[in-house]
Short mmCIF file of N, CA and C in Angstrom, two decimals:
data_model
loop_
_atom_site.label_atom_id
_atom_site.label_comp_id
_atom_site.label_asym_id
_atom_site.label_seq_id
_atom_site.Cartn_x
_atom_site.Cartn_y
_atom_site.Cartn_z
N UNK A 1 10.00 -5.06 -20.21
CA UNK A 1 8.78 -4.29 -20.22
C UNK A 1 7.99 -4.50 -18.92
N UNK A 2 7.91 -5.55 -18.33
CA UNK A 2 7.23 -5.91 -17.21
C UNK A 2 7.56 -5.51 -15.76
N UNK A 3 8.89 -5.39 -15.56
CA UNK A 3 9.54 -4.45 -15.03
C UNK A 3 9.05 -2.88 -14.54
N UNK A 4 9.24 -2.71 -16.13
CA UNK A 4 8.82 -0.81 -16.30
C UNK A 4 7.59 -1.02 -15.84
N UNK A 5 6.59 -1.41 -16.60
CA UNK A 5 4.86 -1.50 -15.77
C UNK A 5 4.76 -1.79 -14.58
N UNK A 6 5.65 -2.58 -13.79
CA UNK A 6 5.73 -2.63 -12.27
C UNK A 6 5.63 -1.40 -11.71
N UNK A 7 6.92 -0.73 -11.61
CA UNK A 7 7.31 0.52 -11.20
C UNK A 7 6.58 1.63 -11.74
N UNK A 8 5.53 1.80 -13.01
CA UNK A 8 4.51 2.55 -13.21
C UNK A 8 3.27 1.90 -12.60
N UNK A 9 2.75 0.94 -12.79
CA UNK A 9 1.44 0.76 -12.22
C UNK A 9 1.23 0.46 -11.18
N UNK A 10 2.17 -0.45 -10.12
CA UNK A 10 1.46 -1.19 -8.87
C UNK A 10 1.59 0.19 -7.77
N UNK A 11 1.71 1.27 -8.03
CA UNK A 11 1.73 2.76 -6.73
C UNK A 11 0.31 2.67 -7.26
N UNK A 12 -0.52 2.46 -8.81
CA UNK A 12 -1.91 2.73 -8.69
C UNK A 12 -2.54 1.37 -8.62
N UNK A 13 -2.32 0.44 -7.74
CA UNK A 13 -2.90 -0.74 -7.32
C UNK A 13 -2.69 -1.96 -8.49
N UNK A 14 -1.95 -2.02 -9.53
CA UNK A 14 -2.05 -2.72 -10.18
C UNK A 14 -0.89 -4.10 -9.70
N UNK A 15 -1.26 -5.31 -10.04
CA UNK A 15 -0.34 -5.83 -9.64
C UNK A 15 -0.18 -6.71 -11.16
N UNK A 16 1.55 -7.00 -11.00
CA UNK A 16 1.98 -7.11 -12.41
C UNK A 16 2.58 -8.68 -12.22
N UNK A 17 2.02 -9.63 -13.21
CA UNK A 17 2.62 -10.66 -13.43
C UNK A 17 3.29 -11.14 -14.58
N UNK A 18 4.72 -11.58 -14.30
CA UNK A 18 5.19 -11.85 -15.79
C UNK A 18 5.76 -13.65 -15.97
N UNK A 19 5.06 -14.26 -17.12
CA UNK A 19 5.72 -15.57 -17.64
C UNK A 19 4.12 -16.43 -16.64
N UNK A 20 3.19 -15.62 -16.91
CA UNK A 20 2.40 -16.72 -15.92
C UNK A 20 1.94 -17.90 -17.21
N UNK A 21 1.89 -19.26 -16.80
CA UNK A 21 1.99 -20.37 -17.26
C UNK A 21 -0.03 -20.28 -17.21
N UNK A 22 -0.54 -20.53 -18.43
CA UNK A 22 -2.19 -21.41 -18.47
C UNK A 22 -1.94 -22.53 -18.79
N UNK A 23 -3.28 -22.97 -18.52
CA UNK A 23 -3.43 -24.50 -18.89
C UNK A 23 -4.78 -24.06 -20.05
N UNK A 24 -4.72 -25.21 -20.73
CA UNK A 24 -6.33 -25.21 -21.28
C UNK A 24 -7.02 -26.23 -20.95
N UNK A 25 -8.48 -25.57 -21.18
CA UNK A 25 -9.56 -26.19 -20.52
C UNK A 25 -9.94 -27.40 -20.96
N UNK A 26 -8.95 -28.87 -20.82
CA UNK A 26 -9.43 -30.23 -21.86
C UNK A 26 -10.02 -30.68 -20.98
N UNK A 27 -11.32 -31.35 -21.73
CA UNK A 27 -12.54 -32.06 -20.98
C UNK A 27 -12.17 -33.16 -21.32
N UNK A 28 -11.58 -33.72 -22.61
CA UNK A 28 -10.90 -35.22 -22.86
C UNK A 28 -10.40 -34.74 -23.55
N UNK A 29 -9.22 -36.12 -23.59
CA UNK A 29 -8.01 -36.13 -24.43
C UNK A 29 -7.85 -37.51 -24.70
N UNK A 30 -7.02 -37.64 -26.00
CA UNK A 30 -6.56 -38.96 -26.31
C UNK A 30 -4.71 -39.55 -25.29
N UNK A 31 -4.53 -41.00 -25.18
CA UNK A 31 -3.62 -41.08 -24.29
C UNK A 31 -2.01 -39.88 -24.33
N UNK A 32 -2.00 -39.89 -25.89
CA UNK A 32 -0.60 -39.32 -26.02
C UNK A 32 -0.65 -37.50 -26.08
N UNK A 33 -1.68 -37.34 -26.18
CA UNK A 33 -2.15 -35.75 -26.57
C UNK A 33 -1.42 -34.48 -25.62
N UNK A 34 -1.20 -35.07 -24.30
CA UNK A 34 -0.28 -34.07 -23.39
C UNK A 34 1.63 -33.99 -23.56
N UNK A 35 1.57 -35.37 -24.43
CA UNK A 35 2.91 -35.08 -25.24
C UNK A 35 3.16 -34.39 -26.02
N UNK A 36 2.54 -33.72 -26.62
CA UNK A 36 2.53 -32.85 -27.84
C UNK A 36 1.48 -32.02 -27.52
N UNK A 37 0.84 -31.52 -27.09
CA UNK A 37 0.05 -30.24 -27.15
C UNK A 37 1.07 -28.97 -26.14
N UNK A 38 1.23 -27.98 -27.08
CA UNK A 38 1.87 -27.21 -26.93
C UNK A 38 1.54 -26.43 -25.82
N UNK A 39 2.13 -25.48 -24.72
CA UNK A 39 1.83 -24.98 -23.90
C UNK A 39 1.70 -23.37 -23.93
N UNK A 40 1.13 -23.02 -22.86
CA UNK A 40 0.69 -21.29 -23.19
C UNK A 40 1.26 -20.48 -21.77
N UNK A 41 1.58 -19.31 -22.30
CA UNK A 41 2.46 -18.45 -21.27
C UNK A 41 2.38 -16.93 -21.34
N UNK A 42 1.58 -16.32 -21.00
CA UNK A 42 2.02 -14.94 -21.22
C UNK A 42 3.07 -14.69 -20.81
N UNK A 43 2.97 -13.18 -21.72
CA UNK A 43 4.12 -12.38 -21.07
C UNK A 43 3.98 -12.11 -20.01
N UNK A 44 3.13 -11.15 -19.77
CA UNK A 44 2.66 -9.81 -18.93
C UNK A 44 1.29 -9.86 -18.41
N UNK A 45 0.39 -10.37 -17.21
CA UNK A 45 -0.77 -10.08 -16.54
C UNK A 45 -1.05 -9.08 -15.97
N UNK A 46 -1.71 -7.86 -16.10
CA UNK A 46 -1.77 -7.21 -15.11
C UNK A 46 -3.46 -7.19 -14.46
N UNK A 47 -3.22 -7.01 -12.96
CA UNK A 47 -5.06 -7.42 -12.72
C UNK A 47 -4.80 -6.19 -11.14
N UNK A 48 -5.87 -5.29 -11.67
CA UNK A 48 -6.40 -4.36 -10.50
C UNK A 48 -7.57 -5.00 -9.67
N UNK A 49 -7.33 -5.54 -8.86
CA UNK A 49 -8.27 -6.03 -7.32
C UNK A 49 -9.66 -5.30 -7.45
N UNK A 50 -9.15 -3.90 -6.92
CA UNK A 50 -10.27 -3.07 -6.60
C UNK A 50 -11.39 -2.85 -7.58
N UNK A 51 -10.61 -2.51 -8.73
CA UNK A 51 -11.99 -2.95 -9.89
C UNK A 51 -12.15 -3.84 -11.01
N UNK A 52 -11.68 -4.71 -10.51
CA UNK A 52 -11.80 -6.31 -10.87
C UNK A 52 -11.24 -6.78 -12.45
N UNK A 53 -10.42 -5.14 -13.06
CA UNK A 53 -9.85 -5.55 -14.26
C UNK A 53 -8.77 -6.18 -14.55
N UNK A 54 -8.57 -7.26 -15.66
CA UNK A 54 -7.35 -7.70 -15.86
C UNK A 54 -7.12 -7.33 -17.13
N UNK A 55 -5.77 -7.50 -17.41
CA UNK A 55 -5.37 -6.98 -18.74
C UNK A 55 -4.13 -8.05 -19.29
N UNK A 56 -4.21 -8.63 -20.38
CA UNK A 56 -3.20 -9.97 -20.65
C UNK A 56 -2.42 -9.15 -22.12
N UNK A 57 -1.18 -9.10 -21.23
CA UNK A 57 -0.61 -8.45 -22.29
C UNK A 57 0.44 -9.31 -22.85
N UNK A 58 0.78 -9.51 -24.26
CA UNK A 58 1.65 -9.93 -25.21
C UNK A 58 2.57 -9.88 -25.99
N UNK A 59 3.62 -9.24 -25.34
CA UNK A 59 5.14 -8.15 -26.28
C UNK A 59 5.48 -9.00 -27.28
N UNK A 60 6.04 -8.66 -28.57
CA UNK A 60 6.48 -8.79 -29.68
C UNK A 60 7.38 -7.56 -29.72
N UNK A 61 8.58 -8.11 -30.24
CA UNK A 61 10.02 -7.02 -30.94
C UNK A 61 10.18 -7.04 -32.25
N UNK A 62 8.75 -7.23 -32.75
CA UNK A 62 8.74 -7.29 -34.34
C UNK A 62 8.03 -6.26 -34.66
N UNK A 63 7.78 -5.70 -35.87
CA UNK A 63 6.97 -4.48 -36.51
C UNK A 63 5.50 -4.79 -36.06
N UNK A 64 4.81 -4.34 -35.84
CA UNK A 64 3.20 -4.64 -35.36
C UNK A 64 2.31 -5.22 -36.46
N UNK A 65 3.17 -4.25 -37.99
CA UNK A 65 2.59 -4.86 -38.93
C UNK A 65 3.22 -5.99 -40.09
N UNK A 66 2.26 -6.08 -41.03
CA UNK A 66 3.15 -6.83 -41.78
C UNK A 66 1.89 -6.72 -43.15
N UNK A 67 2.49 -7.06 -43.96
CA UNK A 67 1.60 -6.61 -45.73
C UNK A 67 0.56 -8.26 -46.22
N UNK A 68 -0.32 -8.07 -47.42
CA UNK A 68 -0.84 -9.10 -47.36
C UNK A 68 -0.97 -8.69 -48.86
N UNK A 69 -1.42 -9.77 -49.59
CA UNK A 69 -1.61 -9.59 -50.73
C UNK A 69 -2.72 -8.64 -51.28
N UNK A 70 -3.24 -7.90 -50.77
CA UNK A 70 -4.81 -7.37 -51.16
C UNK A 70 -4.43 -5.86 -49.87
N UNK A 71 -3.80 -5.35 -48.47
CA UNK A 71 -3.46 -4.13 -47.78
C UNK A 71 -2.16 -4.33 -47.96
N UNK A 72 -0.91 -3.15 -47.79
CA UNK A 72 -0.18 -2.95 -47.36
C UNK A 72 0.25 -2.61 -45.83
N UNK A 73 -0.87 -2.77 -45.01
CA UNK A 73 -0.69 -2.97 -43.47
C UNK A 73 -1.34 -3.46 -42.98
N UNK A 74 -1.64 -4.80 -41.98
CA UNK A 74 -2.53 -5.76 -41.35
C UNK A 74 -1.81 -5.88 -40.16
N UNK A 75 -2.58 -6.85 -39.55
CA UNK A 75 -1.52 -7.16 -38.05
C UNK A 75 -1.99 -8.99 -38.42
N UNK A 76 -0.64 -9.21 -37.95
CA UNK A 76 0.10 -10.09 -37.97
C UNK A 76 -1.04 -11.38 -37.53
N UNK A 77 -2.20 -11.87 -38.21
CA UNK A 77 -3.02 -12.97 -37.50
C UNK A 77 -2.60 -13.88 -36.91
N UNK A 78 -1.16 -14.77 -36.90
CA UNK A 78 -0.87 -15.65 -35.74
C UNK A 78 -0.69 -15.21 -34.20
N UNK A 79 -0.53 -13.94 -34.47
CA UNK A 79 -0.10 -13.18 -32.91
C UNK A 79 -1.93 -12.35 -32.58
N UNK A 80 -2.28 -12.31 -33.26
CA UNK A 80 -4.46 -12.18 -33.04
C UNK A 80 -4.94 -13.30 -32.39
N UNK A 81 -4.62 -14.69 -32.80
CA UNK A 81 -5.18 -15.38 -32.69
C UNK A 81 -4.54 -16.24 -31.79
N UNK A 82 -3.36 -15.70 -31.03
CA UNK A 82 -2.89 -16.08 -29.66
C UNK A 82 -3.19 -15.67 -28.84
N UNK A 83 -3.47 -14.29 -28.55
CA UNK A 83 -3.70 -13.34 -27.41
C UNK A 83 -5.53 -13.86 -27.51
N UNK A 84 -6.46 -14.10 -28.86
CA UNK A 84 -7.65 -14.38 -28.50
C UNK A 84 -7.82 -15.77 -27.94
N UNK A 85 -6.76 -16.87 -28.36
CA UNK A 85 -6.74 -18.24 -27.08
C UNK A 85 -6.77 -17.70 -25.94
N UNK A 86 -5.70 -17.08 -24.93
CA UNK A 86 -5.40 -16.65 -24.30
C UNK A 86 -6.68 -16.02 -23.09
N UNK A 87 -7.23 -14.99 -24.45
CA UNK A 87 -8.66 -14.70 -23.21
C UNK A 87 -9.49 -15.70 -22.90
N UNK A 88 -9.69 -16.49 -24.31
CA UNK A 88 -11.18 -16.74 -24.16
C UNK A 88 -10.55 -18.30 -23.87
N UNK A 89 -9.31 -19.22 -23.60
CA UNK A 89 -9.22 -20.34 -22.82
C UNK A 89 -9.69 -20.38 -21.10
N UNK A 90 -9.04 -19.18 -21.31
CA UNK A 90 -8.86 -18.57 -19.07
C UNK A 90 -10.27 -18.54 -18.89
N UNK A 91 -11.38 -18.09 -19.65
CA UNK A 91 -13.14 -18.12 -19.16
C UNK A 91 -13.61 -18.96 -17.84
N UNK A 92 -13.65 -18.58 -16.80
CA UNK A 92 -13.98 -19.04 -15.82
C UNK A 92 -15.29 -18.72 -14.96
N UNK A 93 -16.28 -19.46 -14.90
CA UNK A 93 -17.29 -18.57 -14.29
C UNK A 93 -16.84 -17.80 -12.87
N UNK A 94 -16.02 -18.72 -12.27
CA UNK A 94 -16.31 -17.93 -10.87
C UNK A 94 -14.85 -17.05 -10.46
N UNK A 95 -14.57 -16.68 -12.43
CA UNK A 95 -13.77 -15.18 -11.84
C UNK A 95 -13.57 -14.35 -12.93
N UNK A 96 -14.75 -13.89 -12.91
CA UNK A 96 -15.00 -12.16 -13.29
C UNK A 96 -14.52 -11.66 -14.06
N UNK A 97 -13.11 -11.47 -13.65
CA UNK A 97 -11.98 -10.51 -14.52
C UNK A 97 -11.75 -11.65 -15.54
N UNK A 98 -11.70 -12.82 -15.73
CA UNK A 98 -11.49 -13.91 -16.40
C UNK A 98 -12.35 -13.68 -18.03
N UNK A 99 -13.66 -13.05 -17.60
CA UNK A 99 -14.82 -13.03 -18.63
C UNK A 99 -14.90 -11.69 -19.63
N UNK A 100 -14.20 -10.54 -18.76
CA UNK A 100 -13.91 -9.55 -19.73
C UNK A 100 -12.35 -8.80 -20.01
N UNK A 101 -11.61 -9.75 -19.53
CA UNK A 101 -9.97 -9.64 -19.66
C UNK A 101 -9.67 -9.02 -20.72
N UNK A 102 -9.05 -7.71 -20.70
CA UNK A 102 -8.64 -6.80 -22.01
C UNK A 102 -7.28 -7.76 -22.16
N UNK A 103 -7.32 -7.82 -23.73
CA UNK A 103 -5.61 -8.66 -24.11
C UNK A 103 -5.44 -7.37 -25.18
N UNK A 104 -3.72 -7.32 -24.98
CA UNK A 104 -3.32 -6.03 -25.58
C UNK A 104 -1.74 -7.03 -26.33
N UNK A 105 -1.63 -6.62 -27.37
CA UNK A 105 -0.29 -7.18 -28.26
C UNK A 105 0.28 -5.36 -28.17
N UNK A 106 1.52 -5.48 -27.47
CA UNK A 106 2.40 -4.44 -27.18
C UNK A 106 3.42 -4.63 -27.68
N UNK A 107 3.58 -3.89 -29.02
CA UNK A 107 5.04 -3.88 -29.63
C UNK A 107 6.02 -2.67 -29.43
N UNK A 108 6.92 -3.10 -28.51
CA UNK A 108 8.19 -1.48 -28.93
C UNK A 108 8.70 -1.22 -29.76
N UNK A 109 8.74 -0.11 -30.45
CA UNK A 109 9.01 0.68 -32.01
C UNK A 109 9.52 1.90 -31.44
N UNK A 110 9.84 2.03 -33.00
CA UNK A 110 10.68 3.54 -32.77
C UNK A 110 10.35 4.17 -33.97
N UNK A 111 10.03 5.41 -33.66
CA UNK A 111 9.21 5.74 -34.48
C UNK A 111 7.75 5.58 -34.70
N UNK A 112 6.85 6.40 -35.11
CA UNK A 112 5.39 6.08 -35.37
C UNK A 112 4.92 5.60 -34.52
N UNK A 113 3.30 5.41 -34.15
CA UNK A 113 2.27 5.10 -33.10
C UNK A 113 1.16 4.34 -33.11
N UNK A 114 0.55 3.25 -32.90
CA UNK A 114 -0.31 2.46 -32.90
C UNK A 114 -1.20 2.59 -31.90
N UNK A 115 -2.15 2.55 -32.12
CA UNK A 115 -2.92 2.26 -30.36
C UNK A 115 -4.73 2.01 -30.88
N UNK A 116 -4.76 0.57 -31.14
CA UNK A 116 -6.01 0.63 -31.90
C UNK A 116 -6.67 -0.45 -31.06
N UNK A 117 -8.24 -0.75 -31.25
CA UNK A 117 -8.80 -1.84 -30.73
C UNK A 117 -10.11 -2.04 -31.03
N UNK A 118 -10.09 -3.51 -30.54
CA UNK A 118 -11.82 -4.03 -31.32
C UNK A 118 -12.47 -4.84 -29.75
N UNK A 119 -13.56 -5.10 -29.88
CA UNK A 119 -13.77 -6.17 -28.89
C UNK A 119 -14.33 -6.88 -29.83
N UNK A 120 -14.44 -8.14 -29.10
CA UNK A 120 -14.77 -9.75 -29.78
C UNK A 120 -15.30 -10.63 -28.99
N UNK A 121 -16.59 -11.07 -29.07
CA UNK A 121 -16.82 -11.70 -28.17
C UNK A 121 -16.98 -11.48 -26.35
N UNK A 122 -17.02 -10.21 -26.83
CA UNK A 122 -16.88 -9.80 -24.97
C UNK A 122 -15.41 -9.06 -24.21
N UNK A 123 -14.37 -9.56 -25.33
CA UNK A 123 -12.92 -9.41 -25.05
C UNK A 123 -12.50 -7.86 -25.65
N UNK A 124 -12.18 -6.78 -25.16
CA UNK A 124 -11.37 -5.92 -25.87
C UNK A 124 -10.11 -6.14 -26.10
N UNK A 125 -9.30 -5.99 -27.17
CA UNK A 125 -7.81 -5.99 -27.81
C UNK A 125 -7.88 -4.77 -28.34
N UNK A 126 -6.69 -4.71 -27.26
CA UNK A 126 -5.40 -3.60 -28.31
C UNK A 126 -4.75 -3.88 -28.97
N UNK A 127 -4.06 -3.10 -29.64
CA UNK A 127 -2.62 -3.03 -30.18
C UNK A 127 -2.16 -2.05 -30.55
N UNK A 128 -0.77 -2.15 -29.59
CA UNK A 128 -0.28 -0.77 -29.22
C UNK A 128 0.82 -0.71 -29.23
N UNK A 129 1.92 0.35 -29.93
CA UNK A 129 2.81 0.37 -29.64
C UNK A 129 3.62 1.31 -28.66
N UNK A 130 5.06 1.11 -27.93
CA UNK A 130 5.47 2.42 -27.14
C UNK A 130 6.90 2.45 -27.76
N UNK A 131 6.95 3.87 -28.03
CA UNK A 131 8.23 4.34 -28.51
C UNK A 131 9.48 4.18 -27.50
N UNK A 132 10.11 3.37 -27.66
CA UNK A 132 11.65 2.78 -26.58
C UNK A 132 12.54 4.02 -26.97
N UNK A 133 12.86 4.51 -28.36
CA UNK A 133 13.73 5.89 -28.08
C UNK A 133 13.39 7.32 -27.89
N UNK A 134 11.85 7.55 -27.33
CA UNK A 134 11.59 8.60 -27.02
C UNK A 134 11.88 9.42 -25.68
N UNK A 135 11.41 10.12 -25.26
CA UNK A 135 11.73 10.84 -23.77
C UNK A 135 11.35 9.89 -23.21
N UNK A 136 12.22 10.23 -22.30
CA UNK A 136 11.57 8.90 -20.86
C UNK A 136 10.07 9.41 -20.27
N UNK A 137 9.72 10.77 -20.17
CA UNK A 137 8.45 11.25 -19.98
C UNK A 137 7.87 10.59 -20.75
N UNK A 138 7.90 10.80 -21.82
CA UNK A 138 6.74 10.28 -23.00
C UNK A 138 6.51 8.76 -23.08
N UNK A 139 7.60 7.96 -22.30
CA UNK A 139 7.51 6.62 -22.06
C UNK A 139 7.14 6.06 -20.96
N UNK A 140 7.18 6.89 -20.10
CA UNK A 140 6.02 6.65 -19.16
C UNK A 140 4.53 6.82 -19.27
N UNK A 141 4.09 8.17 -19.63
CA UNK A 141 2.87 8.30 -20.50
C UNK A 141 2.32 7.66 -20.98
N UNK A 142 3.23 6.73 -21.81
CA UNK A 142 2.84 5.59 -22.86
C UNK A 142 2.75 4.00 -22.09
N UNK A 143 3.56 3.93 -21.16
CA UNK A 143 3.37 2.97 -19.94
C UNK A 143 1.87 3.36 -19.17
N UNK A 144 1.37 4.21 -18.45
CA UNK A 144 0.24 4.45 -18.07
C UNK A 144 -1.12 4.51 -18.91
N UNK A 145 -0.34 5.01 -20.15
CA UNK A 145 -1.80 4.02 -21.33
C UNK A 145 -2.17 3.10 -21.69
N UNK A 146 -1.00 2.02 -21.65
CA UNK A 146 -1.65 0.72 -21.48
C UNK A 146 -3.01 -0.12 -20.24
N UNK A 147 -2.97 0.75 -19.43
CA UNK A 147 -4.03 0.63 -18.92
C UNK A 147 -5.38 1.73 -19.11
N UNK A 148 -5.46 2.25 -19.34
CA UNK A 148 -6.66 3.34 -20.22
C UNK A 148 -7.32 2.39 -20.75
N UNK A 149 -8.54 2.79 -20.96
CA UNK A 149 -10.06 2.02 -21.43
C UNK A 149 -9.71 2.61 -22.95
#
């Protein structure tokens, strides 16, 4: 996927990073705590310079949704509540795009269409899916919407 968004977005200034490694922000720790505290990685960064947006995106090859005892469609809260570490660890005062970083959970499907979002805290999330067996037009389309407001 990171790939494809290359070759669609960086002709419109976007520049695309994939597997970038965070750290989180520990002010203390106990001696053994960096042995075991798990590490964080996106997939997919993408950050436009010129107008200072970034966008932290998160692929999954699983259904977007999944059932709960009380809806028959929710999204998946362990994969919510990764992409919201994700923004709100990176918070940096002295960078910008850091403070209102859109995070988007991008699942490829086939069939049917997702493309929903909330903000939280300052953060907008998507979740969106792009159809992998549709026209290649229409998958580009759907590549250039992931960056849309």
């Amino acid at each position: 996927m990171g790939n494809a968004l290359r070759l669609e977005l960086e002709p419109q200034g976007w520049t695309v990073a994939q597997g970038k490694r965070l750290s989180w922000p520990v002010t203390a720790a106990s001696p053994g705590v960096a042995e075991i505290l798990p590490g964080m990685q996106t997939d997919i960064e993408l950050n436009h310079v010129e107008t200072g947006r970034r966008i932290v995106i998160d692929t999954k090859f699983t259904a977007i949704f999944t059932a709960s005892s009380y809806r028959d469609r929710i999204l998946k809260s362990g994969y919510l509540y990764q992409l919201y570490t994700y923004l709100r660890s990176q918070e940096r005062p002295g960078d910008p795009a850091s403070l209102t970083a859109v995070g988007m959970l991008l699942h490829p499907q086939t069939g049917g269409s997702v493309d929903e979002g909330v903000t939280i805290q300052g953060h907008r999330m998507r979740f969106k899916t792009v159809d992998l067996a549709g026209d290649p037009g229409e998958f580009e389309v759907s590549l250039r919407g992931v960056v849309s407001e």
